Structures are given as C-alpha cells and as structure tokens.
C-alpha cells in the first residue's frame, strides 16, 4: 500500500487566524511545527497499518511549510509550488490518500479560515456540484482511482464531508467557534487520535472510486468582476456572468490544472489592481 498524505495548514489544531498560516509571522513559525507533528502522527499510523511507502505532500500556500528535518525519517516529502496536481501531487503513484489539516469551503459559517483555494473565489463547481478544496482534491484522486481514506480538520469540514465525501473517515481536531476562533482539542489526544485514525483508514481504505464522469464542466464565481478580466483570457475559459467563468475539461486532473491557473491569474489581478 502506497499512501499519499496531503497536508494543508488551516485545519491543524491550534490554527485560528490568517496570520497563523502566513509565512514570516511569529505564529506561523510555531504552528508549522504543529503541522509537522500532525503529519508525523499520520505517517506513523500509515506505517502501523503496514504501508510500503508514505509520501507527504506539503499543500499549503507556497507548499514549503513542513520541516523536513523534523519529518518522520521514513516518509518522502513533496514540497514546492509547481504542481500540476496541486494539493494531491503524488496521487498518480498512490493507492490511498489522507487529507490532513484541511478546511471548509468559502461561505461556510463559523468555520476557521473557510475558503476555496483563494480569497478571490466565492464558489467553485465541478460537474454541476459545488466543491471545496477537499472535494476537488478527492475528484483528482478519483481520476487516478485513489480513494480518500481520512480527512482531518474542524467540525465544520467534518459536517460538510459527511454529505459530500461520505466514504472518507473524518477526524475533528478543533471545534470552530467563528471564522478566526476555535477550541482546540488537547494536544496529546490530537496526535494519538490522528495516528489511530490513519492506521484504521490505511488498514481498511474505501473501495477504489470511479473517475468523475467526463467531460468535466467547471464554473468559478469570483468575488469581484476585476478578478476575472484576465482569467477570461485563458484559452477555453469564458466569462459567463460579471464575475463568473466557465470551461469544460476532458477529465478532473486537467480541470484541476486549469482551476489552478485561473486562481493564480485572479490573485495577480487582485494585487495589480490594488483591490485587496
Ligand atoms: Zn492552506
């Protein structure tokens, strides 16, 4: 069994605020250690279950957050931002996936740092189904026949995935009280429970998923019409409403690549227009 562990940061226990996940801040320097500790707990659980290979994909922001020096010595590490498969780079060579430290989609009430890929995005849908980052990453994994065995994060994410990704186990590491406030579970319990949940998830992963039906229509609604003017210049991408673009991809992996490009261009537009 080859296990991919994609690690985001907003859903790590103890993270509550945007500055907590922003490189350069004092809080970030501390909490990236917790991110690495949670990753190590999941790596240990996967090996407890007999995994032959564990690859950890650093999947937050510029994707250079995990401390390699402190990562379980047995794990491979994918880091750096040039990633055609974005958060789940490595899925093509894996048999099951774990999403660690993930967060709820944009618009989720009372959920720590809930957003979808970028602050520029209000809503994302694939195949007519609204998706957050967990569901998008799961769709890319499904393209390669890789099931998502476990997702960790706050209670808002767990409630959502009970409906949208019911085959994955979920583990709640903190209870969100607001967008930037949470009650974290005790540190020792969090690490022990992640290890146990990863062991159970890898020992009995969900069945191999079918790839999302092809072709894959995608719609992205942005927060401001100025964000989409350049996005709509990307070949195959068309403007459908003042702040919404649509395109169709032959499969979920390519859809994820175009979504990544749209996000980059929208963020560049936001910065260059000094709108944010
Ligand atoms: Zn993140």
mmCIF file of C-alpha atoms and ligand atoms in Angstrom:
data_model
loop_
_atom_site.group_PDB
_atom_site.id
_atom_site.type_symbol
_atom_site.label_atom_id
_atom_site.label_comp_id
_atom_site.label_asym_id
_atom_site.label_seq_id
_atom_site.Cartn_x
_atom_site.Cartn_y
_atom_site.Cartn_z
ATOM 1 C CA UNK A 1 0.000 0.000 0.000
ATOM 2 C CA UNK A 2 1.420 3.367 -1.081
ATOM 3 C CA UNK A 3 -0.091 6.216 0.924
ATOM 4 C CA UNK A 4 -0.251 9.897 -0.027
ATOM 5 C CA UNK A 5 -0.724 12.357 2.854
ATOM 6 C CA UNK A 6 -1.640 15.866 1.616
ATOM 7 C CA UNK A 7 -1.140 18.404 4.404
ATOM 8 C CA UNK A 8 -2.826 21.814 4.467
ATOM 9 C CA UNK A 9 -2.444 24.192 7.414
ATOM 10 C CA UNK A 10 -5.776 25.914 8.170
ATOM 11 C CA UNK A 11 -7.240 22.732 9.687
ATOM 12 C CA UNK A 12 -4.321 21.970 12.014
ATOM 13 C CA UNK A 13 -5.286 22.081 15.721
ATOM 14 C CA UNK A 14 -4.294 25.424 17.273
ATOM 15 C CA UNK A 15 -4.555 27.380 13.998
ATOM 16 C CA UNK A 16 -7.300 30.031 14.198
ATOM 17 C CA UNK A 17 -6.187 33.163 12.373
ATOM 18 C CA UNK A 18 -4.903 34.149 8.919
ATOM 19 C CA UNK A 19 -1.569 35.265 10.426
ATOM 20 C CA UNK A 20 -1.144 31.744 11.862
ATOM 21 C CA UNK A 21 -0.745 30.380 8.332
ATOM 22 C CA UNK A 22 1.164 33.313 6.828
ATOM 23 C CA UNK A 23 4.917 32.708 6.349
ATOM 24 C CA UNK A 24 7.014 35.297 8.164
ATOM 25 C CA UNK A 25 4.819 35.711 11.240
ATOM 26 C CA UNK A 26 5.837 34.538 14.698
ATOM 27 C CA UNK A 27 2.693 32.383 14.948
ATOM 28 C CA UNK A 28 3.461 30.681 11.622
ATOM 29 C CA UNK A 29 6.936 29.732 12.838
ATOM 30 C CA UNK A 30 5.390 27.951 15.819
ATOM 31 C CA UNK A 31 2.422 26.374 14.081
ATOM 32 C CA UNK A 32 4.374 24.890 11.180
ATOM 33 C CA UNK A 33 5.938 22.685 13.895
ATOM 34 C CA UNK A 34 2.426 21.531 14.876
ATOM 35 C CA UNK A 35 1.672 20.937 11.194
ATOM 36 C CA UNK A 36 4.786 18.746 11.025
ATOM 37 C CA UNK A 37 3.798 16.950 14.263
ATOM 38 C CA UNK A 38 0.324 16.136 12.887
ATOM 39 C CA UNK A 39 1.918 14.935 9.630
ATOM 40 C CA UNK A 40 4.242 12.675 11.650
ATOM 41 C CA UNK A 41 1.284 11.205 13.556
ATOM 42 C CA UNK A 42 -0.418 10.314 10.254
ATOM 43 C CA UNK A 43 2.829 8.894 8.807
ATOM 44 C CA UNK A 44 3.243 6.716 11.917
ATOM 45 C CA UNK A 45 -0.356 5.494 11.636
ATOM 46 C CA UNK A 46 0.100 4.605 7.958
ATOM 47 C CA UNK A 47 3.248 2.596 8.719
ATOM 48 C CA UNK A 48 1.489 0.972 11.735
ATOM 49 C CA UNK A 49 -1.048 -0.351 9.200
ATOM 50 C CA UNK A 50 1.740 -1.821 7.046
ATOM 51 C CA UNK A 51 2.129 0.879 4.370
ATOM 52 C CA UNK A 52 5.022 0.114 1.993
ATOM 53 C CA UNK A 53 5.599 3.762 1.130
ATOM 54 C CA UNK A 54 4.328 7.052 2.550
ATOM 55 C CA UNK A 55 4.611 10.316 0.599
ATOM 56 C CA UNK A 56 3.773 13.585 2.322
ATOM 57 C CA UNK A 57 2.686 16.433 0.015
ATOM 58 C CA UNK A 58 3.110 19.877 1.589
ATOM 59 C CA UNK A 59 -0.079 21.538 0.306
ATOM 60 C CA UNK A 60 -0.444 24.955 1.930
ATOM 61 C CA UNK A 61 0.229 28.301 0.233
ATOM 62 C CA UNK A 62 3.666 28.086 -1.456
ATOM 63 C CA UNK A 63 3.833 24.451 -0.331
ATOM 64 C CA UNK A 64 7.050 24.883 1.655
ATOM 65 C CA UNK A 65 5.863 24.692 5.252
ATOM 66 C CA UNK A 66 6.686 21.261 6.666
ATOM 67 C CA UNK A 67 10.034 20.941 8.423
ATOM 68 C CA UNK A 68 11.897 18.212 6.577
ATOM 69 C CA UNK A 69 14.406 17.935 9.435
ATOM 70 C CA UNK A 70 11.562 17.048 11.808
ATOM 71 C CA UNK A 71 9.542 14.854 9.452
ATOM 72 C CA UNK A 72 9.376 11.092 10.154
ATOM 73 C CA UNK A 73 12.568 9.732 8.613
ATOM 74 C CA UNK A 74 10.667 7.053 6.685
ATOM 75 C CA UNK A 75 8.480 9.495 4.700
ATOM 76 C CA UNK A 76 9.060 11.021 1.266
ATOM 77 C CA UNK A 77 8.295 14.756 1.038
ATOM 78 C CA UNK A 78 6.919 16.675 -1.950
ATOM 79 C CA UNK A 79 7.394 20.414 -1.447
ATOM 80 C CA UNK A 80 7.392 23.480 -3.710
ATOM 81 C CA UNK A 81 4.595 25.194 -5.639
ATOM 82 C CA UNK A 82 4.977 23.982 -9.240
ATOM 83 C CA UNK A 83 2.458 21.161 -9.022
ATOM 84 C CA UNK A 84 0.213 20.107 -11.918
ATOM 85 C CA UNK A 85 -1.955 18.158 -9.457
ATOM 86 C CA UNK A 86 -1.801 20.926 -6.872
ATOM 87 C CA UNK A 87 -2.635 19.634 -3.348
ATOM 88 C CA UNK A 88 -2.537 15.959 -4.344
ATOM 89 C CA UNK A 89 0.681 15.817 -6.341
ATOM 90 C CA UNK A 90 1.744 12.186 -5.998
ATOM 91 C CA UNK A 91 -1.804 10.788 -6.361
ATOM 92 C CA UNK A 92 -0.891 9.024 -9.613
ATOM 93 C CA UNK A 93 1.596 6.812 -7.705
ATOM 94 C CA UNK A 94 -0.571 6.114 -4.652
ATOM 95 C CA UNK A 95 -3.149 3.552 -3.526
ATOM 96 C CA UNK A 96 -4.969 5.680 -0.970
ATOM 97 C CA UNK A 97 -4.909 9.250 0.293
ATOM 98 C CA UNK A 98 -5.182 11.094 3.611
ATOM 99 C CA UNK A 99 -6.028 14.826 3.761
ATOM 100 C CA UNK A 100 -4.620 16.416 6.906
ATOM 101 C CA UNK A 101 -5.338 19.914 8.230
ATOM 102 C CA UNK A 102 -7.940 20.662 5.544
ATOM 103 C CA UNK A 103 -10.647 23.354 5.934
ATOM 104 C CA UNK A 104 -14.244 24.054 4.922
ATOM 105 C CA UNK A 105 -15.154 25.847 1.656
ATOM 106 C CA UNK A 106 -15.785 29.578 1.166
ATOM 107 C CA UNK A 107 -19.074 30.656 2.696
ATOM 108 C CA UNK A 108 -19.193 28.018 5.472
ATOM 109 C CA UNK A 109 -20.459 29.795 8.604
ATOM 110 C CA UNK A 110 -18.412 29.685 11.860
ATOM 111 C CA UNK A 111 -15.552 27.646 10.387
ATOM 112 C CA UNK A 112 -11.899 28.599 10.852
ATOM 113 C CA UNK A 113 -10.400 30.201 7.725
ATOM 114 C CA UNK A 114 -13.069 28.687 5.471
ATOM 115 C CA UNK A 115 -12.154 29.456 1.851
ATOM 116 C CA UNK A 116 -11.859 27.769 -1.528
ATOM 117 C CA UNK A 117 -8.323 27.898 -2.985
ATOM 118 C CA UNK A 118 -8.073 31.710 -2.847
ATOM 119 C CA UNK A 119 -9.672 34.719 -1.182
ATOM 120 C CA UNK A 120 -10.711 35.786 -4.690
ATOM 121 C CA UNK A 121 -13.152 32.856 -5.074
ATOM 122 C CA UNK A 122 -16.745 32.796 -3.835
ATOM 123 C CA UNK A 123 -17.842 29.461 -5.286
ATOM 124 C CA UNK A 124 -16.437 26.550 -7.327
ATOM 125 C CA UNK A 125 -18.377 23.778 -9.039
ATOM 126 C CA UNK A 126 -17.303 20.678 -10.979
ATOM 127 C CA UNK A 127 -19.826 18.675 -12.965
ATOM 128 C CA UNK A 128 -22.540 20.935 -11.530
ATOM 129 C CA UNK A 129 -21.596 20.044 -7.937
ATOM 130 C CA UNK A 130 -20.339 22.739 -5.563
ATOM 131 C CA UNK A 131 -16.918 21.860 -4.197
ATOM 132 C CA UNK A 132 -14.395 22.933 -1.622
ATOM 133 C CA UNK A 133 -10.722 22.011 -1.687
ATOM 134 C CA UNK A 134 -11.349 18.572 -0.127
ATOM 135 C CA UNK A 135 -13.896 17.566 -2.758
ATOM 136 C CA UNK A 136 -11.737 18.945 -5.606
ATOM 137 C CA UNK A 137 -8.683 17.051 -4.342
ATOM 138 C CA UNK A 138 -10.852 13.929 -3.924
ATOM 139 C CA UNK A 139 -12.048 14.280 -7.536
ATOM 140 C CA UNK A 140 -8.426 14.429 -8.760
ATOM 141 C CA UNK A 141 -7.602 11.364 -6.644
ATOM 142 C CA UNK A 142 -10.686 9.597 -8.090
ATOM 143 C CA UNK A 143 -9.354 10.303 -11.598
ATOM 144 C CA UNK A 144 -6.429 8.024 -10.661
ATOM 145 C CA UNK A 145 -8.677 5.515 -8.834
ATOM 146 C CA UNK A 146 -7.295 6.586 -5.454
ATOM 147 C CA UNK A 147 -9.781 6.616 -2.528
ATOM 148 C CA UNK A 148 -9.611 9.251 0.224
ATOM 149 C CA UNK A 149 -9.419 7.259 3.449
ATOM 150 C CA UNK A 150 -9.239 10.018 6.094
ATOM 151 C CA UNK A 151 -9.711 13.796 6.323
ATOM 152 C CA UNK A 152 -8.821 15.851 9.434
ATOM 153 C CA UNK A 153 -9.813 19.430 10.248
ATOM 154 C CA UNK A 154 -12.503 21.322 12.157
ATOM 155 C CA UNK A 155 -16.092 20.314 12.867
ATOM 156 C CA UNK A 156 -17.384 22.499 10.001
ATOM 157 C CA UNK A 157 -15.367 20.462 7.497
ATOM 158 C CA UNK A 158 -16.418 17.137 9.045
ATOM 159 C CA UNK A 159 -20.117 18.102 8.860
ATOM 160 C CA UNK A 160 -19.763 19.062 5.227
ATOM 161 C CA UNK A 161 -17.856 15.932 4.178
ATOM 162 C CA UNK A 162 -20.451 13.684 5.837
ATOM 163 C CA UNK A 163 -22.640 14.732 2.891
ATOM 164 C CA UNK A 164 -20.140 15.340 0.086
ATOM 165 C CA UNK A 165 -17.465 12.668 0.705
ATOM 166 C CA UNK A 166 -19.247 10.070 2.845
ATOM 167 C CA UNK A 167 -16.788 7.213 2.184
ATOM 168 C CA UNK A 168 -13.908 9.071 3.885
ATOM 169 C CA UNK A 169 -13.422 8.865 7.649
ATOM 170 C CA UNK A 170 -13.169 12.277 9.310
ATOM 171 C CA UNK A 171 -11.393 13.319 12.484
ATOM 172 C CA UNK A 172 -12.212 16.618 14.229
ATOM 173 C CA UNK A 173 -9.135 18.245 15.818
ATOM 174 C CA UNK A 174 -10.820 21.519 16.796
ATOM 175 C CA UNK A 175 -14.304 22.939 17.222
ATOM 176 C CA UNK A 176 -14.690 26.228 15.331
ATOM 177 C CA UNK A 177 -16.482 28.978 17.218
ATOM 178 C CA UNK A 178 -16.051 31.634 14.498
ATOM 179 C CA UNK A 179 -14.020 32.322 11.328
ATOM 180 C CA UNK A 180 -10.957 33.146 13.483
ATOM 181 C CA UNK A 181 -11.734 31.403 16.789
ATOM 182 C CA UNK A 182 -11.695 27.753 17.799
ATOM 183 C CA UNK A 183 -11.487 25.422 20.751
ATOM 184 C CA UNK A 184 -8.590 23.050 20.031
ATOM 185 C CA UNK A 185 -8.709 19.523 21.446
ATOM 186 C CA UNK A 186 -5.887 18.558 23.852
ATOM 187 C CA UNK A 187 -2.528 18.281 22.047
ATOM 188 C CA UNK A 188 -1.688 14.741 23.107
ATOM 189 C CA UNK A 189 -5.171 13.475 22.218
ATOM 190 C CA UNK A 190 -4.980 15.069 18.761
ATOM 191 C CA UNK A 191 -1.707 13.332 17.858
ATOM 192 C CA UNK A 192 -2.781 9.954 19.301
ATOM 193 C CA UNK A 193 -6.144 10.113 17.529
ATOM 194 C CA UNK A 194 -4.600 11.082 14.179
ATOM 195 C CA UNK A 195 -2.216 8.137 14.443
ATOM 196 C CA UNK A 196 -5.033 5.718 15.321
ATOM 197 C CA UNK A 197 -7.361 7.095 12.625
ATOM 198 C CA UNK A 198 -4.610 6.883 9.972
ATOM 199 C CA UNK A 199 -3.854 3.298 10.988
ATOM 200 C CA UNK A 200 -7.526 2.282 10.694
ATOM 201 C CA UNK A 201 -8.023 4.221 7.447
ATOM 202 C CA UNK A 202 -4.983 2.683 5.720
ATOM 203 C CA UNK A 203 -5.784 -0.812 7.040
ATOM 204 C CA UNK A 204 -9.303 -0.611 5.575
ATOM 205 C CA UNK A 205 -9.470 2.071 2.888
ATOM 206 C CA UNK A 206 -12.704 2.752 0.974
ATOM 207 C CA UNK A 207 -13.154 0.959 -2.381
ATOM 208 C CA UNK A 208 -11.395 2.300 -5.472
ATOM 209 C CA UNK A 209 -13.544 5.235 -6.705
ATOM 210 C CA UNK A 210 -14.757 5.638 -10.284
ATOM 211 C CA UNK A 211 -13.315 8.644 -12.126
ATOM 212 C CA UNK A 212 -15.650 11.674 -12.287
ATOM 213 C CA UNK A 213 -17.842 11.492 -15.442
ATOM 214 C CA UNK A 214 -16.129 13.043 -18.489
ATOM 215 C CA UNK A 215 -16.041 15.703 -19.780
ATOM 216 C CA UNK A 216 -15.921 17.846 -16.644
ATOM 217 C CA UNK A 217 -17.715 21.237 -16.751
ATOM 218 C CA UNK A 218 -16.292 23.775 -14.281
ATOM 219 C CA UNK A 219 -17.686 27.072 -13.031
ATOM 220 C CA UNK A 220 -15.811 29.544 -10.808
ATOM 221 C CA UNK A 221 -17.527 32.564 -9.286
ATOM 222 C CA UNK A 222 -15.124 35.261 -8.089
ATOM 223 C CA UNK A 223 -15.766 37.995 -5.533
ATOM 224 C CA UNK A 224 -15.119 40.933 -7.874
ATOM 225 C CA UNK A 225 -15.539 41.437 -11.649
ATOM 226 C CA UNK A 226 -11.984 42.875 -11.825
ATOM 227 C CA UNK A 227 -10.576 39.488 -10.779
ATOM 228 C CA UNK A 228 -11.927 37.700 -13.874
ATOM 229 C CA UNK A 229 -10.945 40.037 -16.700
ATOM 230 C CA UNK A 230 -7.581 38.323 -17.263
ATOM 231 C CA UNK A 231 -8.874 34.902 -16.178
ATOM 232 C CA UNK A 232 -11.283 35.026 -19.135
ATOM 233 C CA UNK A 233 -8.240 35.413 -21.474
ATOM 234 C CA UNK A 234 -7.085 31.859 -20.675
ATOM 235 C CA UNK A 235 -7.876 29.623 -23.687
ATOM 236 C CA UNK A 236 -11.078 27.526 -23.183
ATOM 237 C CA UNK A 237 -12.163 29.791 -20.278
ATOM 238 C CA UNK A 238 -15.192 32.018 -20.968
ATOM 239 C CA UNK A 239 -16.878 34.777 -18.983
ATOM 240 C CA UNK A 240 -20.496 33.784 -18.256
ATOM 241 C CA UNK A 241 -21.506 36.437 -15.708
ATOM 242 C CA UNK A 242 -19.799 39.633 -14.495
ATOM 243 C CA UNK A 243 -17.627 37.711 -12.054
ATOM 244 C CA UNK A 244 -18.065 34.081 -13.163
ATOM 245 C CA UNK A 245 -16.096 31.974 -15.656
ATOM 246 C CA UNK A 246 -16.821 28.553 -17.110
ATOM 247 C CA UNK A 247 -14.866 25.933 -19.055
ATOM 248 C CA UNK A 248 -15.007 22.222 -19.783
ATOM 249 C CA UNK A 249 -12.065 19.842 -19.335
ATOM 250 C CA UNK A 250 -11.686 16.280 -20.606
ATOM 251 C CA UNK A 251 -11.029 14.963 -17.081
ATOM 252 C CA UNK A 252 -10.745 16.038 -13.428
ATOM 253 C CA UNK A 253 -6.934 16.194 -13.446
ATOM 254 C CA UNK A 254 -6.928 18.688 -16.310
ATOM 255 C CA UNK A 255 -9.820 20.605 -14.704
ATOM 256 C CA UNK A 256 -7.688 20.987 -11.562
ATOM 257 C CA UNK A 257 -4.773 22.329 -13.628
ATOM 258 C CA UNK A 258 -6.964 24.979 -15.297
ATOM 259 C CA UNK A 259 -8.574 25.883 -11.946
ATOM 260 C CA UNK A 260 -5.063 26.389 -10.525
ATOM 261 C CA UNK A 261 -4.168 28.675 -13.413
ATOM 262 C CA UNK A 262 -7.425 30.675 -13.038
ATOM 263 C CA UNK A 263 -6.660 31.120 -9.326
ATOM 264 C CA UNK A 264 -3.111 32.361 -9.983
ATOM 265 C CA UNK A 265 -4.304 34.865 -12.588
ATOM 266 C CA UNK A 266 -7.152 36.113 -10.344
ATOM 267 C CA UNK A 267 -4.752 36.666 -7.443
ATOM 268 C CA UNK A 268 -2.341 38.520 -9.722
ATOM 269 C CA UNK A 269 -5.259 40.700 -10.933
ATOM 270 C CA UNK A 270 -6.250 41.398 -7.320
ATOM 271 C CA UNK A 271 -2.724 42.528 -6.416
ATOM 272 C CA UNK A 272 -2.038 44.504 -9.581
ATOM 273 C CA UNK A 273 -5.363 46.371 -9.280
ATOM 274 C CA UNK A 274 -4.578 47.090 -5.603
ATOM 275 C CA UNK A 275 -8.042 45.834 -4.784
ATOM 276 C CA UNK A 276 -7.047 43.869 -1.724
HETATM 277 ZN ZN1 LIG B 1 -3.933 26.267 3.136
#
